[in-house]
Structures are given as C-alpha cells and as structure tokens.
Short mmCIF file of C-alpha atoms (C1' of nucleotides) in Angstrom, two decimals:
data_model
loop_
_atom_site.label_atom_id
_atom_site.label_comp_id
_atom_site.label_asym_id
_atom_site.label_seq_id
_atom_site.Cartn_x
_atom_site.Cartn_y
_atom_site.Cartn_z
CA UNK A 20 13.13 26.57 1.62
CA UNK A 21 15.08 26.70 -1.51
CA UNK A 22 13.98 25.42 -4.49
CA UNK A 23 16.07 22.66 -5.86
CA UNK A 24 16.93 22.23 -8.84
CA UNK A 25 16.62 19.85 -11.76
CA UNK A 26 19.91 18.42 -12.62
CA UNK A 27 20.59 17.91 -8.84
CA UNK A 28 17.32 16.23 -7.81
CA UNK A 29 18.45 14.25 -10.75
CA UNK A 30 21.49 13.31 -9.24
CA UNK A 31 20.53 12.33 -5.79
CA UNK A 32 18.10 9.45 -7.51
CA UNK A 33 21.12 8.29 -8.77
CA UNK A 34 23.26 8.52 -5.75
CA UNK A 35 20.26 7.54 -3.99
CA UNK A 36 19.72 4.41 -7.04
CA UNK A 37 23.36 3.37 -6.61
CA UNK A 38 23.22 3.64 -2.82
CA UNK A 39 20.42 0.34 -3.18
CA UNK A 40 22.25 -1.41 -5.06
CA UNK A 41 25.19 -1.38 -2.93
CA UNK A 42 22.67 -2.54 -0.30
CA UNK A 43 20.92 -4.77 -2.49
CA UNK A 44 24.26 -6.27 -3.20
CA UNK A 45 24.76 -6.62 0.42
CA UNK A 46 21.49 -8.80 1.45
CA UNK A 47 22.82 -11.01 -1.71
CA UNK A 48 25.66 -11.83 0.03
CA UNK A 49 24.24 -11.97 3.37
CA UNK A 50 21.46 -14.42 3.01
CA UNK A 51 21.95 -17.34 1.02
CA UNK A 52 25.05 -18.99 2.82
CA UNK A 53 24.19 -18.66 6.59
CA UNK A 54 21.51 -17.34 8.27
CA UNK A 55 22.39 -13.68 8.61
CA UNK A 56 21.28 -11.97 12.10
CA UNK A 57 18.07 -10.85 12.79
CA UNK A 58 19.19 -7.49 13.16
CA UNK A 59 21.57 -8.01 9.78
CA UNK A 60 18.15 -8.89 8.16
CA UNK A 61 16.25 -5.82 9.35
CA UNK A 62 18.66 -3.20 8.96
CA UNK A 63 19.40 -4.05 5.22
CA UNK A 64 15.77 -4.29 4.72
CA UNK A 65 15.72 -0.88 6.39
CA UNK A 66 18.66 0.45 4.12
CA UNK A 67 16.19 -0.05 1.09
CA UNK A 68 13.21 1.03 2.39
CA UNK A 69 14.87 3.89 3.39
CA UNK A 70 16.40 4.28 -0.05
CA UNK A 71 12.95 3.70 -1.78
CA UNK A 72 11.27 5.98 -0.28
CA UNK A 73 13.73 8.78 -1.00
CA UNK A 74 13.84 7.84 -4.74
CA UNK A 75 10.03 8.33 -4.64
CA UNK A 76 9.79 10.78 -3.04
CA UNK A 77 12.34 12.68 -5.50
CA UNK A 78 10.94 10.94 -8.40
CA UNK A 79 7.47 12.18 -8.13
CA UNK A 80 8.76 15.86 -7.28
CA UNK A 81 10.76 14.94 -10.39
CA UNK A 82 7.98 14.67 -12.47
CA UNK A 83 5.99 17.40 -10.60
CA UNK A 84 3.81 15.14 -8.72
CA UNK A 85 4.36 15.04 -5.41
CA UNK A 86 1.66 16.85 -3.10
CA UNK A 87 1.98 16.77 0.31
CA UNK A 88 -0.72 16.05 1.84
CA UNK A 89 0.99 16.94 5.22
CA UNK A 90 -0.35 20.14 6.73
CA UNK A 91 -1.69 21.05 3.67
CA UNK A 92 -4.90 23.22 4.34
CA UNK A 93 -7.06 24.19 1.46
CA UNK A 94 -4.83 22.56 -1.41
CA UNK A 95 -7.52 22.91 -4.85
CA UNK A 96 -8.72 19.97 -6.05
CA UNK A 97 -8.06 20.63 -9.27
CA UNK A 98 -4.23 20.46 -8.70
CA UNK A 99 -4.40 17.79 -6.22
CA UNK A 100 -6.24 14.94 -8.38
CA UNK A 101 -3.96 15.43 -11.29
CA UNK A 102 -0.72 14.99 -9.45
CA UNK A 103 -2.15 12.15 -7.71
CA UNK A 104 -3.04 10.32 -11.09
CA UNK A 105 1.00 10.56 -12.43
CA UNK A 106 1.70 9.15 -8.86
CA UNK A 107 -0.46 6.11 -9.65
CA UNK A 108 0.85 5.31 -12.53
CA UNK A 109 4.47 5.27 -11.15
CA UNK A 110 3.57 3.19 -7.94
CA UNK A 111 4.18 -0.27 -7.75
CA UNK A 112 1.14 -2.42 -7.08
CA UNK A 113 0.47 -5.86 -7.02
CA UNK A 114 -2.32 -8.13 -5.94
CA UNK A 115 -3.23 -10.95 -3.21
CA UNK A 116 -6.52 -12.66 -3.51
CA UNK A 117 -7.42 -14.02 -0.18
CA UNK A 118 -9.95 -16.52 0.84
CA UNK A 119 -11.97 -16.46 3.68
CA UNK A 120 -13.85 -19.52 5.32
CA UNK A 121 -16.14 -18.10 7.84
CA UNK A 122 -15.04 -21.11 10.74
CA UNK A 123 -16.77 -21.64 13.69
CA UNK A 124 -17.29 -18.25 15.21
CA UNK A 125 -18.80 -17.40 11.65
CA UNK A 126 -16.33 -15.05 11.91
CA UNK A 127 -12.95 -14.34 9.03
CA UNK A 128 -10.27 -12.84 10.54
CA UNK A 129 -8.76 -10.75 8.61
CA UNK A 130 -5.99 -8.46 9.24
CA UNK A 131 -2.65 -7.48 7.09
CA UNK A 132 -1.24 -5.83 10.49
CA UNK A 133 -1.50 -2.15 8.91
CA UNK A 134 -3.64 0.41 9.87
CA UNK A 135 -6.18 1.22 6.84
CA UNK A 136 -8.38 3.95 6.43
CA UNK A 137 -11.88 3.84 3.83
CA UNK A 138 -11.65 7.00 1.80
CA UNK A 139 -14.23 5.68 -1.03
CA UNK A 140 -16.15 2.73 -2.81
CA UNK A 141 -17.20 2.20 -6.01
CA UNK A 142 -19.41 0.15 -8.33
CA UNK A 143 -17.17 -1.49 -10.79
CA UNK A 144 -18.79 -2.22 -13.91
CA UNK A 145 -19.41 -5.82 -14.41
CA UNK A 146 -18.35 -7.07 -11.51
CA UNK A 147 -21.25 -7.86 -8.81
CA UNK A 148 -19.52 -6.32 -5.46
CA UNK A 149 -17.91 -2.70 -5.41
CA UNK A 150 -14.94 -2.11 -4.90
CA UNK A 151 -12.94 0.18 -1.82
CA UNK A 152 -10.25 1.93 -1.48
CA UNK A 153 -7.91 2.08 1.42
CA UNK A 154 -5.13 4.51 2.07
CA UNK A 155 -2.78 4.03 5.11
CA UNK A 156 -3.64 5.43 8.04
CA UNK A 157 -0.64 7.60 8.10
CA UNK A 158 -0.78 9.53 5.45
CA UNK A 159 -1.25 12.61 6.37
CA UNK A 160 0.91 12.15 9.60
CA UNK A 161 4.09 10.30 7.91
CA UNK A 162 2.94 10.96 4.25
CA UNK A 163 3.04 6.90 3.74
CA UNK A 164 1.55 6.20 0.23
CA UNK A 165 0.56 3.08 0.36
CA UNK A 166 -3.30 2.41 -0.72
CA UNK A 167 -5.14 -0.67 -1.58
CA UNK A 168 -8.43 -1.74 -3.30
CA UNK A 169 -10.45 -4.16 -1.78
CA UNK A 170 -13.40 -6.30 -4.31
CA UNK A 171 -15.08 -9.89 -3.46
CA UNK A 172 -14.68 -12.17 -6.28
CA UNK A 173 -17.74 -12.81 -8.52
CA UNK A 174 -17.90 -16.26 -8.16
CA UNK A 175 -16.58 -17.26 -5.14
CA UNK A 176 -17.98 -15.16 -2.21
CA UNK A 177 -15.37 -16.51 0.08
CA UNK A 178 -12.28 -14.85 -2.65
CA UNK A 179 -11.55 -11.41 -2.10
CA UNK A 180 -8.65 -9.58 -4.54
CA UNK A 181 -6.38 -7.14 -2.94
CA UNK A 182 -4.21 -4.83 -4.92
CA UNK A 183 -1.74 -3.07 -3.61
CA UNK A 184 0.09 -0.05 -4.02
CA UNK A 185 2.76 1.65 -3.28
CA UNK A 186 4.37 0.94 -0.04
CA UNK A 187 4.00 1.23 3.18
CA UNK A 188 6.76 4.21 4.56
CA UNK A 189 4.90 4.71 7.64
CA UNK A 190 7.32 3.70 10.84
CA UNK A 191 4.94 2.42 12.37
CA UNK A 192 4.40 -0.50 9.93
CA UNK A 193 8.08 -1.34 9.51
CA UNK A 194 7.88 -2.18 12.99
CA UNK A 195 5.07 -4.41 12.59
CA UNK A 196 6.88 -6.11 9.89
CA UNK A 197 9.34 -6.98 11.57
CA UNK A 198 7.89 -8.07 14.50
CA UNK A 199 5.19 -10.40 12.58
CA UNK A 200 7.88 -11.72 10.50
CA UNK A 201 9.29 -13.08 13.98
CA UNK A 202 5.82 -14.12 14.97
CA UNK A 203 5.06 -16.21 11.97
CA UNK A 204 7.98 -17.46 11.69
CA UNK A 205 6.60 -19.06 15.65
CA UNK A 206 2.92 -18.95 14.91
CA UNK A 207 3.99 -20.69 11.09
CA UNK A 208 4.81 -23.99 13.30
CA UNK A 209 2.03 -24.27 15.79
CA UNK A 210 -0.72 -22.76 14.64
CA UNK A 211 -1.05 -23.28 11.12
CA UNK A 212 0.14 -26.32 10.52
CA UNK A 213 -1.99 -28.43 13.46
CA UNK A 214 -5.22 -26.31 13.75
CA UNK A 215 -7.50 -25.66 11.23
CA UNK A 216 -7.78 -21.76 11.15
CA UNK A 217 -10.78 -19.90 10.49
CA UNK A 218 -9.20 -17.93 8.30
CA UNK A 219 -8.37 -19.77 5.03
CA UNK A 220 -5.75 -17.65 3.20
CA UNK A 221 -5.25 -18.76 -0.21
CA UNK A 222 -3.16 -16.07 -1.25
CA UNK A 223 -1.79 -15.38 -4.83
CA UNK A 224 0.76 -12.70 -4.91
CA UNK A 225 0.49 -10.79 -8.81
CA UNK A 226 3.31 -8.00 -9.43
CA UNK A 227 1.10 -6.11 -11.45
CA UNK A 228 3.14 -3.18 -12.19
CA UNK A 229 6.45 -2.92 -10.97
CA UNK A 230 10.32 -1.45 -12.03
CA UNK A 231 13.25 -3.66 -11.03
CA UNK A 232 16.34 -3.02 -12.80
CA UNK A 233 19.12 -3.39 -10.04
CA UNK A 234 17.70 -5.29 -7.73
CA UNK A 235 17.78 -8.83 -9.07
CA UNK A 236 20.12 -8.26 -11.88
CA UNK A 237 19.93 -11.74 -13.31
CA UNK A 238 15.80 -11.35 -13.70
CA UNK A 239 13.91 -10.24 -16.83
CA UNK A 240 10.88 -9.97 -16.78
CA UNK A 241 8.71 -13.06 -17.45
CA UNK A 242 5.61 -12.70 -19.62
CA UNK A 243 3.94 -15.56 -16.97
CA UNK A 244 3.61 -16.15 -13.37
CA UNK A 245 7.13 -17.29 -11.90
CA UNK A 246 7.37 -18.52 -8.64
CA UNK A 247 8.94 -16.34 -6.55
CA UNK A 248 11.93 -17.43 -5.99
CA UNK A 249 14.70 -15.56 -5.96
CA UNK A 250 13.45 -12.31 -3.99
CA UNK A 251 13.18 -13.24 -0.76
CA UNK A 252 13.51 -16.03 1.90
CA UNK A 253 10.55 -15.14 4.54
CA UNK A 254 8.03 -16.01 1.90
CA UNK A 255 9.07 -19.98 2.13
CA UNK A 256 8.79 -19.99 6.24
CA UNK A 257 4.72 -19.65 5.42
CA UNK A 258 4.11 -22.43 4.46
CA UNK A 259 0.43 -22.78 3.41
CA UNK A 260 0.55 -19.85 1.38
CA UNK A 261 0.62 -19.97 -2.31
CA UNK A 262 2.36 -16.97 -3.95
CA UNK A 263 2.90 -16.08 -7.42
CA UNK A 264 4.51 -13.31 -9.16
CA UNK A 265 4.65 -11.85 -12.28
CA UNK A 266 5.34 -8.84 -13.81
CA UNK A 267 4.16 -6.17 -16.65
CA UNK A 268 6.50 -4.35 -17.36
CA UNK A 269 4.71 -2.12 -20.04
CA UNK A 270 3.16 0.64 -17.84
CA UNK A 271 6.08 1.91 -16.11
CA UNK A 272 8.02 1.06 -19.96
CA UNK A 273 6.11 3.61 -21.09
CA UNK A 274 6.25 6.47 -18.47
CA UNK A 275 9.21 6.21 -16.69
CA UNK A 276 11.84 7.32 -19.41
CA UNK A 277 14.54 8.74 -17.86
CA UNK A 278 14.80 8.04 -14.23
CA UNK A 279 14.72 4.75 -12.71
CA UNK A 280 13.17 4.37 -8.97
CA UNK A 281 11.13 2.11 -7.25
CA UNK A 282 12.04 -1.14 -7.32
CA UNK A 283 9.12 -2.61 -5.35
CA UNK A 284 10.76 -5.23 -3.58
CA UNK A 285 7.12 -6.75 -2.81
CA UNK A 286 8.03 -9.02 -0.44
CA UNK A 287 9.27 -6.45 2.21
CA UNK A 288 5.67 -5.25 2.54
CA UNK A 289 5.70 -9.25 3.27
CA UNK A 290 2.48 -10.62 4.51
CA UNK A 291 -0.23 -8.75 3.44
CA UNK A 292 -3.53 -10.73 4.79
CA UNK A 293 -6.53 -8.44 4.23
CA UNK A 294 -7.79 -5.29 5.25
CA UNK A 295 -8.76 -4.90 8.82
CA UNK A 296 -10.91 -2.03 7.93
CA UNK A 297 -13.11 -3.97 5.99
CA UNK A 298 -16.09 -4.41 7.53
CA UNK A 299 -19.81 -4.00 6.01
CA UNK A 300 -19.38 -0.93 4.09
CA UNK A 301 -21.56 -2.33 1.71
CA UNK A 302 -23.33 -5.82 4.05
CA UNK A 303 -21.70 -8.33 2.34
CA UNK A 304 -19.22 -9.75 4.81
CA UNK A 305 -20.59 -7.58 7.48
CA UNK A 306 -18.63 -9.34 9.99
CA UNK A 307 -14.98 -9.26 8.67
CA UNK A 308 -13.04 -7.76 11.62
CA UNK A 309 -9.56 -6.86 12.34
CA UNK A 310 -8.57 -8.88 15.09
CA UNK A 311 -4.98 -8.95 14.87
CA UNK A 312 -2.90 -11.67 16.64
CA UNK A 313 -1.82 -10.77 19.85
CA UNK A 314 1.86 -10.97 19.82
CA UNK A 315 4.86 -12.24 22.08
CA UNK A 316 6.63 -9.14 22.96
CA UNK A 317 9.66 -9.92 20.69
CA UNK A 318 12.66 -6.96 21.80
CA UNK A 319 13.08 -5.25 19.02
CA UNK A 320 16.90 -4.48 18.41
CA UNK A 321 15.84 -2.50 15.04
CA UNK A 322 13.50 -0.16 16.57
CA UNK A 323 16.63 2.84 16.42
CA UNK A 324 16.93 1.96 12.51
CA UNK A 325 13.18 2.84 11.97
CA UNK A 326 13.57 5.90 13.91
CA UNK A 327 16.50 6.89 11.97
CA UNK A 328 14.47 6.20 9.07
CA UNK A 329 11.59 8.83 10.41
CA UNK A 330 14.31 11.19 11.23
CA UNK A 331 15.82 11.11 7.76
CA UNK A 332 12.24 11.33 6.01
CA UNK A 333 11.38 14.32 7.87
CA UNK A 334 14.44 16.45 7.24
CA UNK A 335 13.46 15.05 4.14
CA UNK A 336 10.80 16.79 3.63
CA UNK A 337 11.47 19.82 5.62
CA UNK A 338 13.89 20.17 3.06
CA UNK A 339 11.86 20.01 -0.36
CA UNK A 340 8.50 21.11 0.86
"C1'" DA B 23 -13.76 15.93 21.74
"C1'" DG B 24 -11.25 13.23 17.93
"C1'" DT B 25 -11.35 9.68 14.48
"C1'" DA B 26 -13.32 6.60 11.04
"C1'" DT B 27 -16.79 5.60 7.47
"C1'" DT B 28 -20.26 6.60 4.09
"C1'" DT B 29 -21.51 8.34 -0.16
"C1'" DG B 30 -22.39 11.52 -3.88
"C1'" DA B 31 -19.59 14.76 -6.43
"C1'" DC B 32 -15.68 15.64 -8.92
"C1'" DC B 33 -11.91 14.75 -12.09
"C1'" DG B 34 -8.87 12.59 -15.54
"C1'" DA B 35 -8.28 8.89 -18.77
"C1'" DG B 36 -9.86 6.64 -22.64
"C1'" DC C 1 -19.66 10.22 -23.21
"C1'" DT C 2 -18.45 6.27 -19.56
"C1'" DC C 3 -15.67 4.44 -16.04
"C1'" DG C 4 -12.48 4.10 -12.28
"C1'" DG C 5 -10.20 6.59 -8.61
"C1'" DT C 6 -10.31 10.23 -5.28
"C1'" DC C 7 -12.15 13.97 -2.51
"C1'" DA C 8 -14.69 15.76 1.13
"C1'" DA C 9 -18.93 16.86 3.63
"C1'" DA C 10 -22.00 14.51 6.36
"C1'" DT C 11 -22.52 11.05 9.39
"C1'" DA C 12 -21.33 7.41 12.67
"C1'" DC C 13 -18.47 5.75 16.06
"C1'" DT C 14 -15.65 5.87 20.33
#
DNA sequence: AGTATTTGACCGAG
DNA sequence: CTCGGTCAAATACT
C-alpha cells in the first residue's frame, strides 16, 4: 500500500469532479422531455453516487481526515475525534422536521427505510428534549458516513427535527432507494391520498450546509427557502409532503478552499421519514417503532450497478488504506 | 453467541 | 469555562 501522493489525489477529484458533471449533464438531458427508463434513472443516479463518494472519500484523505473505521482495532481517541470533527464540517447535512400523529393504534410509524444505529444522546441546552445521534448501520462494514440527529420540537410534541448528514454509501440503502421510490410512487396513489395515515409527515426539507457548484449550474445560492424545484422529479410524485430547501453556503465558503466535492444532491437520499431506531431512549415517544412497509417485490434491474458500486469502493479503499 | 442501546466520559470548538 | 458531538464500556436485547 503505497502512499499517494498530493498532486495526484488532487487530480483524481478533478477527474473524478468532471466525471459528475458529465453525468450530471446526462440526467439533464434525460429527464425533463420524456420519461427516461427506470433503469436510465437509477444508473445515472448510481453514476453520482458513485462519483460522490469517491470525491469524499479523497477529499477528506485530502485534508487528512479520513479514518477508517473499518477493521480498525485500537485507533486512539485522541486522533480519531479530531479527524472526525474536519469531516463534519465538510459533510453535507440538511434537515426534515417530521410530524407524528399517534392514530389509532397510538402508535407513529416511523421509518426512513435505513438501518440506524444510537451511538449517543445529549441534553441540548435550552431545548426541553435531548437530542440523539444516529450513524448508519454500516459503518464499520461499508464505511457509509451518513449520521443523523434526532430532537422533539419544544412546542409541538408531535414535531420532531431531523438533520442529516452526509450520505448514505452503504449498498444496501441504494437498493432501498430505489425500490421505495417504485413503491411510493404505487403506495403515493392509494394509500395516502384516500386513507388517513397514522403517520402524519409534515416534512420540511432545509439544506443546511451544502456545496453545489456543477450540479445545477444555473443555481446560486438563495439567502431564503426556495422550493425545490429544479433538483429532482421524485420529490413532486409525494404529494402530501411539503419540502423546502435552502442553502448556507458560508460554512463550506470558508473551509473548503481549494477542492470542490460533494455536491449533496439531497434528494437522492430521497425520502427520509424518521428514524426507525428511535424508540424510548429517553420515554418520551416510547412507542415510535420502525415498522417499515412491506413491499411488492419490484425486480430490480439495477441491483448489478450497486454491486459495481461496492466493488469499486472496496478496491477503493484497499487501495488508499 | 452477536448486536443494539444506554450513558457518563472525553474531546474540540468557541 | 460551557456546550455539542462522539466514544466506548456496561448493559439490554434477541
């Protein structure tokens, strides 16, 4: 395992940055006109996921901050939290606040369709509930990144915020994506619209800190909410959702000089619901459960693209680490 | 047994 | 110093 060095890590984040826009440019011309193929649809999602995570990935080892976490035995602490706070500041993250009606069961149903893992709570000052912290599952097995915090609104008990970072890399989740996109686009029709769910989702979508020069080249960054209009076309087939985005720029301004990477692309991580994980860490909604919709067994003709996309991380890896 | 959660300690940022 | 985020040992769960 060679090291590698500077000027060429350098350069593959901007093969790797030109590469997305190429396929950037590509789901531009796809999707506005007709209605591209399912498969068309997934594998140029795919493409940039695929490219995303590589610019990460080289962009933290860029600045020195990647750890592993991946077989890692007795890595010190001391080394580990400090790399992990420069990561934070370069992820993406956004926010969802989701309501819950506890319907006739009494019981909210709450489930994003990723696997989340508790790794801490806290007491946040001023605010009346704590806060957790979730990390994907699949960390440690696929070195995903993404994380969320979890708090109940002061006010309104039923209001939970969400924030969300980083995204999900895991290959197990892409196929999940892509299979509930399918399913809501079904479920979106009969269930929704008819029934009266128990679960209540009155969803906000906040870009809270993002980087997105290439990927919508006609959008600057608006000081205020915009609807989100121009990103992607599953958000409109949910149709009692209410999703706003805005960015702030100014973090990411101020740390990421040289480089560009990430462009966060929120919507692919589409659908984020709520935490299935969360349940009575602390009493309050004791009886939040995952129960996630059982699905029609859709075939899935992009299952060999998120493969691929494993395969490619791992030599990925095996190749830097 | 393995896996997930709880919870106080630890650490960096401000 | 405080505060927010994370770690990790202990504990609970399956």
């Amino acid at each position: 395992m060679e090291k590698v060095g500077v000027s060429e890590k350098k350069t593959v984040i901007t093969v790797l940055t030109e590469g997305k826009k190429l396929a950037n440019e590509l789901k531009r011309q796809l999707h506005p006109t007709k209605n591209p193929t399912e498969a068309c649809d997934v594998l140029v999602e795919s493409i940039l996921s695929s490219y995303e995570n590589a610019i990460t990935l080289l962009a933290l080892i860029e600045n020195g901050g990647f750890e592993p976490s991946i077989s890692i035995e007795g890595s010190p602490r001391s080394e580990g939290s400090d790399h992990n706070s420069k990561k934070r500041k370069t992820m993406p993250r956004w926010s969802e606040h989701v309501r819950i009606s506890s319907g006739a069961g009494g019981e909210a149903q709450l489930d994003d369709g990723y696997n989340w893992r508790k790794y801490g709570q806290k007491d946040i000052l001023g605010a009346t509930h704590p806060r957790a912290y979730y990390r994907c599952t699949h960390r440690n097995t696929q070195g995903c990144l993404a994380t969320k915090q979890v708090q109940r609104a002061d006010e309104d008990p039923t209001v939970f915020e969400v924030i969300y970072r980083g995204k999900h890399s895991c290959r197990q989740e892409r196929l999940r994506q892509s299979k509930e996109r399918k399913e809501q686009e079904s479920l979106a029709c009969s269930t929704l619209v008819s029934n009266g769910p128990s679960l209540i989702k009155t969803e906000k979508r906040d870009v809270i800190d993002s980087k997105d020069e290439e990927d919508l080249p006609s959008f600057s960054f608006p000081s205020t909410p915009i609807e989100c209009e121009n990103v992607e076309p599953q958000f409109f087939s949910e149709p009692n959702r209410f999703i706003t985005t805005s960015y702030s720029p100014s973090s990411f301004l101020s740390s990421a000089t040289s480089e560009s990477y990430f462009s966060p692309s929120p919507c692919l991580v589409n659908d984020f619901g709520f935490g299935n994980s969360l349940q009575s860490s602390e009493s309050d909604f004791g009886e939040i459960i995952s129960n996630p919709t059982p699905i029609t067994d859709f075939s899935l003709g992009d299952l060999d693209i998120s493969i691929d996309e494993v395969d490619f991380e791992s030599h990925f890896l095996d190749e830097f680490f």
